[in-house]
Amino acid sequence: MREMGKRVAAACERQERLLESLLTLVRSESGDLRREPVDLAATATKALRVHDPRELTGNVTLEPARTTGDPLLVERLVTNLIENAVRHNMPDGRLDVATYTAAGQATVMIANTGPVIPTGELLRLFQPFQRRSSQEGSSADGVGLGLAIVKAIADAHDANVNAQARTGGGLRIEIGFPAAAWPKPLVV
């Protein structure tokens, strides 16, 4: 009975994550966004804190990258990118995270050393419920919504998505939001 209870609890948790993902996808596609200042560096810092430092072997370079948008959706986008990169990384693989501003774009970049992804599968991974056709070495706990949510949130924020399969395996994904100059706070 105890084992069955654990399985039921795990199934309920998976269903809760699925519903939350679907609601996030719908919300980001609705176009009804709050527009507030968001610093991608602060957002990435927060998203990285929940991971074991051993999962983050690589370069983390977080320079200010200011944009405007819905802070909760931007946080979900960055979190999904990091979680995907960790989940689909190779054992003892590399994970690089960077934020920066260049050419009028506030950019977040995530790269890992996961399995080889054929170029033909790359765009499909950004569609809902799509996963790599070959799942060896990757966790089966996802349903294929992570990158679809990333794409929907990016589109809602007029951000550019640039994804490249890396030579030797893994992905490099850059999301470029329109950069924003924030007003300086009043000093009293």
mmCIF file with all atom_site columns, C-alpha atoms in Angstrom:
data_model
loop_
_atom_site.group_PDB
_atom_site.id
_atom_site.type_symbol
_atom_site.label_atom_id
_atom_site.label_alt_id
_atom_site.label_comp_id
_atom_site.label_asym_id
_atom_site.label_entity_id
_atom_site.label_seq_id
_atom_site.pdbx_PDB_ins_code
_atom_site.Cartn_x
_atom_site.Cartn_y
_atom_site.Cartn_z
_atom_site.occupancy
_atom_site.B_iso_or_equiv
_atom_site.pdbx_formal_charge
_atom_site.auth_seq_id
_atom_site.auth_comp_id
_atom_site.auth_asym_id
_atom_site.auth_atom_id
_atom_site.pdbx_PDB_model_num
ATOM 1   C CA . MET A 1 1   ? 0.000  0.000  0.000   1.00 0.00 ? 1   MET A CA 1
ATOM 2   C CA . ARG A 1 2   ? 2.838  2.364  0.863   1.00 0.00 ? 2   ARG A CA 1
ATOM 3   C CA . GLU A 1 3   ? 4.505  1.762  -2.527  1.00 0.00 ? 3   GLU A CA 1
ATOM 4   C CA . MET A 1 4   ? 1.199  2.293  -4.315  1.00 0.00 ? 4   MET A CA 1
ATOM 5   C CA . GLY A 1 5   ? 0.713  5.546  -2.403  1.00 0.00 ? 5   GLY A CA 1
ATOM 6   C CA . LYS A 1 6   ? 4.137  6.754  -3.568  1.00 0.00 ? 6   LYS A CA 1
ATOM 7   C CA . ARG A 1 7   ? 3.274  5.949  -7.190  1.00 0.00 ? 7   ARG A CA 1
ATOM 8   C CA . VAL A 1 8   ? -0.062 7.775  -6.936  1.00 0.00 ? 8   VAL A CA 1
ATOM 9   C CA . ALA A 1 9   ? 1.642  10.814 -5.365  1.00 0.00 ? 9   ALA A CA 1
ATOM 10  C CA . ALA A 1 10  ? 4.273  10.831 -8.129  1.00 0.00 ? 10  ALA A CA 1
ATOM 11  C CA . ALA A 1 11  ? 1.552  10.600 -10.797 1.00 0.00 ? 11  ALA A CA 1
ATOM 12  C CA . CYS A 1 12  ? -0.315 13.511 -9.178  1.00 0.00 ? 12  CYS A CA 1
ATOM 13  C CA . GLU A 1 13  ? 2.879  15.611 -9.174  1.00 0.00 ? 13  GLU A CA 1
ATOM 14  C CA . ARG A 1 14  ? 3.428  14.894 -12.883 1.00 0.00 ? 14  ARG A CA 1
ATOM 15  C CA . GLN A 1 15  ? -0.175 15.892 -13.643 1.00 0.00 ? 15  GLN A CA 1
ATOM 16  C CA . GLU A 1 16  ? 0.227  19.094 -11.632 1.00 0.00 ? 16  GLU A CA 1
ATOM 17  C CA . ARG A 1 17  ? 3.408  20.002 -13.587 1.00 0.00 ? 17  ARG A CA 1
ATOM 18  C CA . LEU A 1 18  ? 1.604  19.237 -16.859 1.00 0.00 ? 18  LEU A CA 1
ATOM 19  C CA . LEU A 1 19  ? -1.366 21.464 -15.958 1.00 0.00 ? 19  LEU A CA 1
ATOM 20  C CA . GLU A 1 20  ? 0.940  24.265 -14.834 1.00 0.00 ? 20  GLU A CA 1
ATOM 21  C CA . SER A 1 21  ? 2.850  23.985 -18.116 1.00 0.00 ? 21  SER A CA 1
ATOM 22  C CA . LEU A 1 22  ? -0.317 24.049 -20.194 1.00 0.00 ? 22  LEU A CA 1
ATOM 23  C CA . LEU A 1 23  ? -1.622 27.090 -18.324 1.00 0.00 ? 23  LEU A CA 1
ATOM 24  C CA . THR A 1 24  ? 1.699  28.884 -18.834 1.00 0.00 ? 24  THR A CA 1
ATOM 25  C CA . LEU A 1 25  ? 1.584  28.058 -22.538 1.00 0.00 ? 25  LEU A CA 1
ATOM 26  C CA . VAL A 1 26  ? -1.968 29.409 -22.886 1.00 0.00 ? 26  VAL A CA 1
ATOM 27  C CA . ARG A 1 27  ? -1.176 32.522 -20.859 1.00 0.00 ? 27  ARG A CA 1
ATOM 28  C CA . SER A 1 28  ? 1.904  33.343 -22.936 1.00 0.00 ? 28  SER A CA 1
ATOM 29  C CA . GLU A 1 29  ? -0.004 32.836 -26.194 1.00 0.00 ? 29  GLU A CA 1
ATOM 30  C CA . SER A 1 30  ? -2.912 35.048 -25.094 1.00 0.00 ? 30  SER A CA 1
ATOM 31  C CA . GLY A 1 31  ? -0.856 38.240 -25.417 1.00 0.00 ? 31  GLY A CA 1
ATOM 32  C CA . ASP A 1 32  ? -2.158 39.588 -22.100 1.00 0.00 ? 32  ASP A CA 1
ATOM 33  C CA . LEU A 1 33  ? 1.190  40.469 -20.538 1.00 0.00 ? 33  LEU A CA 1
ATOM 34  C CA . ARG A 1 34  ? 2.325  42.769 -17.789 1.00 0.00 ? 34  ARG A CA 1
ATOM 35  C CA . ARG A 1 35  ? 5.186  44.989 -18.900 1.00 0.00 ? 35  ARG A CA 1
ATOM 36  C CA . GLU A 1 36  ? 7.687  45.663 -16.144 1.00 0.00 ? 36  GLU A CA 1
ATOM 37  C CA . PRO A 1 37  ? 11.459 46.035 -15.996 1.00 0.00 ? 37  PRO A CA 1
ATOM 38  C CA . VAL A 1 38  ? 13.206 42.646 -15.990 1.00 0.00 ? 38  VAL A CA 1
ATOM 39  C CA . ASP A 1 39  ? 16.940 41.973 -15.672 1.00 0.00 ? 39  ASP A CA 1
ATOM 40  C CA . LEU A 1 40  ? 17.788 38.632 -17.274 1.00 0.00 ? 40  LEU A CA 1
ATOM 41  C CA . ALA A 1 41  ? 20.909 38.345 -15.080 1.00 0.00 ? 41  ALA A CA 1
ATOM 42  C CA . ALA A 1 42  ? 18.847 38.512 -11.882 1.00 0.00 ? 42  ALA A CA 1
ATOM 43  C CA . THR A 1 43  ? 16.316 36.087 -13.360 1.00 0.00 ? 43  THR A CA 1
ATOM 44  C CA . ALA A 1 44  ? 19.040 33.599 -14.319 1.00 0.00 ? 44  ALA A CA 1
ATOM 45  C CA . THR A 1 45  ? 20.669 33.918 -10.887 1.00 0.00 ? 45  THR A CA 1
ATOM 46  C CA . LYS A 1 46  ? 17.367 32.998 -9.245  1.00 0.00 ? 46  LYS A CA 1
ATOM 47  C CA . ALA A 1 47  ? 16.802 30.051 -11.608 1.00 0.00 ? 47  ALA A CA 1
ATOM 48  C CA . LEU A 1 48  ? 20.326 28.699 -11.038 1.00 0.00 ? 48  LEU A CA 1
ATOM 49  C CA . ARG A 1 49  ? 20.007 28.723 -7.230  1.00 0.00 ? 49  ARG A CA 1
ATOM 50  C CA . VAL A 1 50  ? 17.752 25.658 -7.173  1.00 0.00 ? 50  VAL A CA 1
ATOM 51  C CA . HIS A 1 51  ? 20.321 23.440 -8.907  1.00 0.00 ? 51  HIS A CA 1
ATOM 52  C CA . ASP A 1 52  ? 23.114 21.434 -7.372  1.00 0.00 ? 52  ASP A CA 1
ATOM 53  C CA . PRO A 1 53  ? 26.387 23.219 -8.231  1.00 0.00 ? 53  PRO A CA 1
ATOM 54  C CA . ARG A 1 54  ? 27.732 19.892 -9.554  1.00 0.00 ? 54  ARG A CA 1
ATOM 55  C CA . GLU A 1 55  ? 25.122 20.132 -12.350 1.00 0.00 ? 55  GLU A CA 1
ATOM 56  C CA . LEU A 1 56  ? 26.514 23.503 -13.376 1.00 0.00 ? 56  LEU A CA 1
ATOM 57  C CA . THR A 1 57  ? 30.018 22.671 -14.553 1.00 0.00 ? 57  THR A CA 1
ATOM 58  C CA . GLY A 1 58  ? 30.792 25.323 -17.145 1.00 0.00 ? 58  GLY A CA 1
ATOM 59  C CA . ASN A 1 59  ? 30.889 29.076 -17.455 1.00 0.00 ? 59  ASN A CA 1
ATOM 60  C CA . VAL A 1 60  ? 28.288 31.281 -15.826 1.00 0.00 ? 60  VAL A CA 1
ATOM 61  C CA . THR A 1 61  ? 28.681 34.901 -16.955 1.00 0.00 ? 61  THR A CA 1
ATOM 62  C CA . LEU A 1 62  ? 25.762 37.068 -15.903 1.00 0.00 ? 62  LEU A CA 1
ATOM 63  C CA . GLU A 1 63  ? 26.046 40.662 -17.069 1.00 0.00 ? 63  GLU A CA 1
ATOM 64  C CA . PRO A 1 64  ? 23.081 43.038 -16.758 1.00 0.00 ? 64  PRO A CA 1
ATOM 65  C CA . ALA A 1 65  ? 20.604 42.417 -19.568 1.00 0.00 ? 65  ALA A CA 1
ATOM 66  C CA . ARG A 1 66  ? 17.608 44.686 -19.133 1.00 0.00 ? 66  ARG A CA 1
ATOM 67  C CA . THR A 1 67  ? 14.325 44.360 -20.938 1.00 0.00 ? 67  THR A CA 1
ATOM 68  C CA . THR A 1 68  ? 10.645 44.863 -20.183 1.00 0.00 ? 68  THR A CA 1
ATOM 69  C CA . GLY A 1 69  ? 8.117  42.102 -19.939 1.00 0.00 ? 69  GLY A CA 1
ATOM 70  C CA . ASP A 1 70  ? 6.087  39.873 -17.708 1.00 0.00 ? 70  ASP A CA 1
ATOM 71  C CA . PRO A 1 71  ? 8.523  38.933 -14.910 1.00 0.00 ? 71  PRO A CA 1
ATOM 72  C CA . LEU A 1 72  ? 6.813  35.613 -14.139 1.00 0.00 ? 72  LEU A CA 1
ATOM 73  C CA . LEU A 1 73  ? 6.790  34.492 -17.760 1.00 0.00 ? 73  LEU A CA 1
ATOM 74  C CA . VAL A 1 74  ? 10.401 35.571 -18.338 1.00 0.00 ? 74  VAL A CA 1
ATOM 75  C CA . GLU A 1 75  ? 11.377 33.653 -15.207 1.00 0.00 ? 75  GLU A CA 1
ATOM 76  C CA . ARG A 1 76  ? 9.541  30.563 -16.532 1.00 0.00 ? 76  ARG A CA 1
ATOM 77  C CA . LEU A 1 77  ? 11.388 30.899 -19.875 1.00 0.00 ? 77  LEU A CA 1
ATOM 78  C CA . VAL A 1 78  ? 14.830 31.046 -18.201 1.00 0.00 ? 78  VAL A CA 1
ATOM 79  C CA . THR A 1 79  ? 13.924 28.265 -15.758 1.00 0.00 ? 79  THR A CA 1
ATOM 80  C CA . ASN A 1 80  ? 12.720 26.001 -18.580 1.00 0.00 ? 80  ASN A CA 1
ATOM 81  C CA . LEU A 1 81  ? 15.932 26.583 -20.536 1.00 0.00 ? 81  LEU A CA 1
ATOM 82  C CA . ILE A 1 82  ? 18.115 25.729 -17.541 1.00 0.00 ? 82  ILE A CA 1
ATOM 83  C CA . GLU A 1 83  ? 16.024 22.713 -16.495 1.00 0.00 ? 83  GLU A CA 1
ATOM 84  C CA . ASN A 1 84  ? 16.088 21.338 -20.057 1.00 0.00 ? 84  ASN A CA 1
ATOM 85  C CA . ALA A 1 85  ? 19.841 21.857 -20.319 1.00 0.00 ? 85  ALA A CA 1
ATOM 86  C CA . VAL A 1 86  ? 20.427 20.072 -16.997 1.00 0.00 ? 86  VAL A CA 1
ATOM 87  C CA . ARG A 1 87  ? 17.972 17.225 -17.732 1.00 0.00 ? 87  ARG A CA 1
ATOM 88  C CA . HIS A 1 88  ? 19.352 16.526 -21.197 1.00 0.00 ? 88  HIS A CA 1
ATOM 89  C CA . ASN A 1 89  ? 23.025 17.008 -20.411 1.00 0.00 ? 89  ASN A CA 1
ATOM 90  C CA . MET A 1 90  ? 25.558 14.189 -20.552 1.00 0.00 ? 90  MET A CA 1
ATOM 91  C CA . PRO A 1 91  ? 26.966 12.845 -17.278 1.00 0.00 ? 91  PRO A CA 1
ATOM 92  C CA . ASP A 1 92  ? 29.852 15.145 -16.313 1.00 0.00 ? 92  ASP A CA 1
ATOM 93  C CA . GLY A 1 93  ? 28.774 17.391 -19.181 1.00 0.00 ? 93  GLY A CA 1
ATOM 94  C CA . ARG A 1 94  ? 29.118 21.130 -19.476 1.00 0.00 ? 94  ARG A CA 1
ATOM 95  C CA . LEU A 1 95  ? 26.446 23.750 -18.906 1.00 0.00 ? 95  LEU A CA 1
ATOM 96  C CA . ASP A 1 96  ? 27.140 27.356 -19.860 1.00 0.00 ? 96  ASP A CA 1
ATOM 97  C CA . VAL A 1 97  ? 24.822 30.226 -18.928 1.00 0.00 ? 97  VAL A CA 1
ATOM 98  C CA . ALA A 1 98  ? 25.295 33.849 -19.956 1.00 0.00 ? 98  ALA A CA 1
ATOM 99  C CA . THR A 1 99  ? 23.338 37.075 -20.041 1.00 0.00 ? 99  THR A CA 1
ATOM 100 C CA . TYR A 1 100 ? 24.473 40.188 -21.888 1.00 0.00 ? 100 TYR A CA 1
ATOM 101 C CA . THR A 1 101 ? 23.290 43.161 -23.909 1.00 0.00 ? 101 THR A CA 1
ATOM 102 C CA . ALA A 1 102 ? 24.498 43.719 -27.473 1.00 0.00 ? 102 ALA A CA 1
ATOM 103 C CA . ALA A 1 103 ? 23.076 45.155 -30.700 1.00 0.00 ? 103 ALA A CA 1
ATOM 104 C CA . GLY A 1 104 ? 19.917 46.379 -28.970 1.00 0.00 ? 104 GLY A CA 1
ATOM 105 C CA . GLN A 1 105 ? 19.091 42.999 -27.473 1.00 0.00 ? 105 GLN A CA 1
ATOM 106 C CA . ALA A 1 106 ? 19.093 41.749 -23.888 1.00 0.00 ? 106 ALA A CA 1
ATOM 107 C CA . THR A 1 107 ? 20.119 38.133 -24.325 1.00 0.00 ? 107 THR A CA 1
ATOM 108 C CA . VAL A 1 108 ? 20.091 34.953 -22.259 1.00 0.00 ? 108 VAL A CA 1
ATOM 109 C CA . MET A 1 109 ? 22.199 32.071 -23.589 1.00 0.00 ? 109 MET A CA 1
ATOM 110 C CA . ILE A 1 110 ? 22.141 28.473 -22.357 1.00 0.00 ? 110 ILE A CA 1
ATOM 111 C CA . ALA A 1 111 ? 24.356 25.737 -23.822 1.00 0.00 ? 111 ALA A CA 1
ATOM 112 C CA . ASN A 1 112 ? 24.927 22.133 -22.801 1.00 0.00 ? 112 ASN A CA 1
ATOM 113 C CA . THR A 1 113 ? 26.802 19.058 -23.993 1.00 0.00 ? 113 THR A CA 1
ATOM 114 C CA . GLY A 1 114 ? 23.874 16.683 -24.294 1.00 0.00 ? 114 GLY A CA 1
ATOM 115 C CA . PRO A 1 115 ? 23.159 14.051 -26.924 1.00 0.00 ? 115 PRO A CA 1
ATOM 116 C CA . VAL A 1 116 ? 23.574 14.809 -30.637 1.00 0.00 ? 116 VAL A CA 1
ATOM 117 C CA . ILE A 1 117 ? 20.454 16.409 -32.089 1.00 0.00 ? 117 ILE A CA 1
ATOM 118 C CA . PRO A 1 118 ? 19.981 16.056 -35.844 1.00 0.00 ? 118 PRO A CA 1
ATOM 119 C CA . THR A 1 119 ? 19.389 19.421 -37.503 1.00 0.00 ? 119 THR A CA 1
ATOM 120 C CA . GLY A 1 120 ? 16.035 18.227 -38.837 1.00 0.00 ? 120 GLY A CA 1
ATOM 121 C CA . GLU A 1 121 ? 14.738 17.649 -35.286 1.00 0.00 ? 121 GLU A CA 1
ATOM 122 C CA . LEU A 1 122 ? 15.764 21.032 -33.912 1.00 0.00 ? 122 LEU A CA 1
ATOM 123 C CA . LEU A 1 123 ? 12.727 23.104 -34.942 1.00 0.00 ? 123 LEU A CA 1
ATOM 124 C CA . ARG A 1 124 ? 10.336 20.304 -34.029 1.00 0.00 ? 124 ARG A CA 1
ATOM 125 C CA . LEU A 1 125 ? 11.535 20.453 -30.395 1.00 0.00 ? 125 LEU A CA 1
ATOM 126 C CA . PHE A 1 126 ? 9.897  23.880 -30.060 1.00 0.00 ? 126 PHE A CA 1
ATOM 127 C CA . GLN A 1 127 ? 6.460  22.450 -30.882 1.00 0.00 ? 127 GLN A CA 1
ATOM 128 C CA . PRO A 1 128 ? 4.123  21.303 -28.068 1.00 0.00 ? 128 PRO A CA 1
ATOM 129 C CA . PHE A 1 129 ? 4.422  17.640 -27.008 1.00 0.00 ? 129 PHE A CA 1
ATOM 130 C CA . GLN A 1 130 ? 7.483  17.040 -29.191 1.00 0.00 ? 130 GLN A CA 1
ATOM 131 C CA . ARG A 1 131 ? 10.542 15.292 -27.832 1.00 0.00 ? 131 ARG A CA 1
ATOM 132 C CA . ARG A 1 132 ? 13.670 13.904 -29.393 1.00 0.00 ? 132 ARG A CA 1
ATOM 133 C CA . SER A 1 133 ? 12.884 10.759 -31.339 1.00 0.00 ? 133 SER A CA 1
ATOM 134 C CA . SER A 1 134 ? 15.794 8.999  -29.651 1.00 0.00 ? 134 SER A CA 1
ATOM 135 C CA . GLN A 1 135 ? 15.528 9.285  -25.884 1.00 0.00 ? 135 GLN A CA 1
ATOM 136 C CA . GLU A 1 136 ? 18.553 7.285  -24.813 1.00 0.00 ? 136 GLU A CA 1
ATOM 137 C CA . GLY A 1 137 ? 20.311 8.918  -21.936 1.00 0.00 ? 137 GLY A CA 1
ATOM 138 C CA . SER A 1 138 ? 17.534 11.376 -21.169 1.00 0.00 ? 138 SER A CA 1
ATOM 139 C CA . SER A 1 139 ? 14.956 11.453 -18.444 1.00 0.00 ? 139 SER A CA 1
ATOM 140 C CA . ALA A 1 140 ? 11.434 10.336 -19.282 1.00 0.00 ? 140 ALA A CA 1
ATOM 141 C CA . ASP A 1 141 ? 9.729  12.743 -16.875 1.00 0.00 ? 141 ASP A CA 1
ATOM 142 C CA . GLY A 1 142 ? 9.029  15.468 -19.445 1.00 0.00 ? 142 GLY A CA 1
ATOM 143 C CA . VAL A 1 143 ? 6.125  15.670 -21.862 1.00 0.00 ? 143 VAL A CA 1
ATOM 144 C CA . GLY A 1 144 ? 7.682  17.918 -24.494 1.00 0.00 ? 144 GLY A CA 1
ATOM 145 C CA . LEU A 1 145 ? 6.330  21.298 -23.390 1.00 0.00 ? 145 LEU A CA 1
ATOM 146 C CA . GLY A 1 146 ? 9.478  22.987 -22.037 1.00 0.00 ? 146 GLY A CA 1
ATOM 147 C CA . LEU A 1 147 ? 10.817 24.440 -25.288 1.00 0.00 ? 147 LEU A CA 1
ATOM 148 C CA . ALA A 1 148 ? 7.305  25.070 -26.660 1.00 0.00 ? 148 ALA A CA 1
ATOM 149 C CA . ILE A 1 149 ? 6.686  27.281 -23.623 1.00 0.00 ? 149 ILE A CA 1
ATOM 150 C CA . VAL A 1 150 ? 10.053 28.996 -24.174 1.00 0.00 ? 150 VAL A CA 1
ATOM 151 C CA . LYS A 1 151 ? 9.071  29.765 -27.785 1.00 0.00 ? 151 LYS A CA 1
ATOM 152 C CA . ALA A 1 152 ? 5.579  31.007 -26.858 1.00 0.00 ? 152 ALA A CA 1
ATOM 153 C CA . ILE A 1 153 ? 6.941  33.309 -24.127 1.00 0.00 ? 153 ILE A CA 1
ATOM 154 C CA . ALA A 1 154 ? 9.675  34.600 -26.445 1.00 0.00 ? 154 ALA A CA 1
ATOM 155 C CA . ASP A 1 155 ? 7.116  35.291 -29.192 1.00 0.00 ? 155 ASP A CA 1
ATOM 156 C CA . ALA A 1 156 ? 4.848  37.128 -26.733 1.00 0.00 ? 156 ALA A CA 1
ATOM 157 C CA . HIS A 1 157 ? 7.789  39.377 -25.792 1.00 0.00 ? 157 HIS A CA 1
ATOM 158 C CA . ASP A 1 158 ? 8.938  39.994 -29.404 1.00 0.00 ? 158 ASP A CA 1
ATOM 159 C CA . ALA A 1 159 ? 12.137 38.103 -28.587 1.00 0.00 ? 159 ALA A CA 1
ATOM 160 C CA . ASN A 1 160 ? 14.272 36.233 -31.113 1.00 0.00 ? 160 ASN A CA 1
ATOM 161 C CA . VAL A 1 161 ? 14.971 32.529 -30.555 1.00 0.00 ? 161 VAL A CA 1
ATOM 162 C CA . ASN A 1 162 ? 18.208 31.191 -32.003 1.00 0.00 ? 162 ASN A CA 1
ATOM 163 C CA . ALA A 1 163 ? 18.835 27.485 -31.390 1.00 0.00 ? 163 ALA A CA 1
ATOM 164 C CA . GLN A 1 164 ? 21.791 25.554 -32.721 1.00 0.00 ? 164 GLN A CA 1
ATOM 165 C CA . ALA A 1 165 ? 22.711 21.915 -32.374 1.00 0.00 ? 165 ALA A CA 1
ATOM 166 C CA . ARG A 1 166 ? 26.283 21.807 -31.101 1.00 0.00 ? 166 ARG A CA 1
ATOM 167 C CA . THR A 1 167 ? 28.986 19.777 -32.795 1.00 0.00 ? 167 THR A CA 1
ATOM 168 C CA . GLY A 1 168 ? 29.531 16.716 -30.632 1.00 0.00 ? 168 GLY A CA 1
ATOM 169 C CA . GLY A 1 169 ? 26.108 17.006 -28.984 1.00 0.00 ? 169 GLY A CA 1
ATOM 170 C CA . GLY A 1 170 ? 23.931 19.357 -27.022 1.00 0.00 ? 170 GLY A CA 1
ATOM 171 C CA . LEU A 1 171 ? 22.199 22.626 -27.758 1.00 0.00 ? 171 LEU A CA 1
ATOM 172 C CA . ARG A 1 172 ? 23.026 26.304 -27.655 1.00 0.00 ? 172 ARG A CA 1
ATOM 173 C CA . ILE A 1 173 ? 19.940 28.492 -27.316 1.00 0.00 ? 173 ILE A CA 1
ATOM 174 C CA . GLU A 1 174 ? 19.979 32.291 -27.300 1.00 0.00 ? 174 GLU A CA 1
ATOM 175 C CA . ILE A 1 175 ? 16.874 34.346 -26.615 1.00 0.00 ? 175 ILE A CA 1
ATOM 176 C CA . GLY A 1 176 ? 17.258 38.021 -27.538 1.00 0.00 ? 176 GLY A CA 1
ATOM 177 C CA . PHE A 1 177 ? 14.683 40.355 -25.989 1.00 0.00 ? 177 PHE A CA 1
ATOM 178 C CA . PRO A 1 178 ? 14.415 44.000 -27.024 1.00 0.00 ? 178 PRO A CA 1
ATOM 179 C CA . ALA A 1 179 ? 16.807 45.825 -24.687 1.00 0.00 ? 179 ALA A CA 1
ATOM 180 C CA . ALA A 1 180 ? 15.322 48.516 -22.485 1.00 0.00 ? 180 ALA A CA 1
ATOM 181 C CA . ALA A 1 181 ? 16.873 51.422 -20.647 1.00 0.00 ? 181 ALA A CA 1
ATOM 182 C CA . TRP A 1 182 ? 15.379 51.653 -17.217 1.00 0.00 ? 182 TRP A CA 1
ATOM 183 C CA . PRO A 1 183 ? 14.794 55.029 -15.644 1.00 0.00 ? 183 PRO A CA 1
ATOM 184 C CA . LYS A 1 184 ? 17.258 55.848 -12.906 1.00 0.00 ? 184 LYS A CA 1
ATOM 185 C CA . PRO A 1 185 ? 15.708 55.662 -9.430  1.00 0.00 ? 185 PRO A CA 1
ATOM 186 C CA . LEU A 1 186 ? 15.148 58.933 -7.660  1.00 0.00 ? 186 LEU A CA 1
ATOM 187 C CA . VAL A 1 187 ? 17.631 59.587 -4.891  1.00 0.00 ? 187 VAL A CA 1
ATOM 188 C CA . VAL A 1 188 ? 15.992 61.307 -1.961  1.00 0.00 ? 188 VAL A CA 1
#
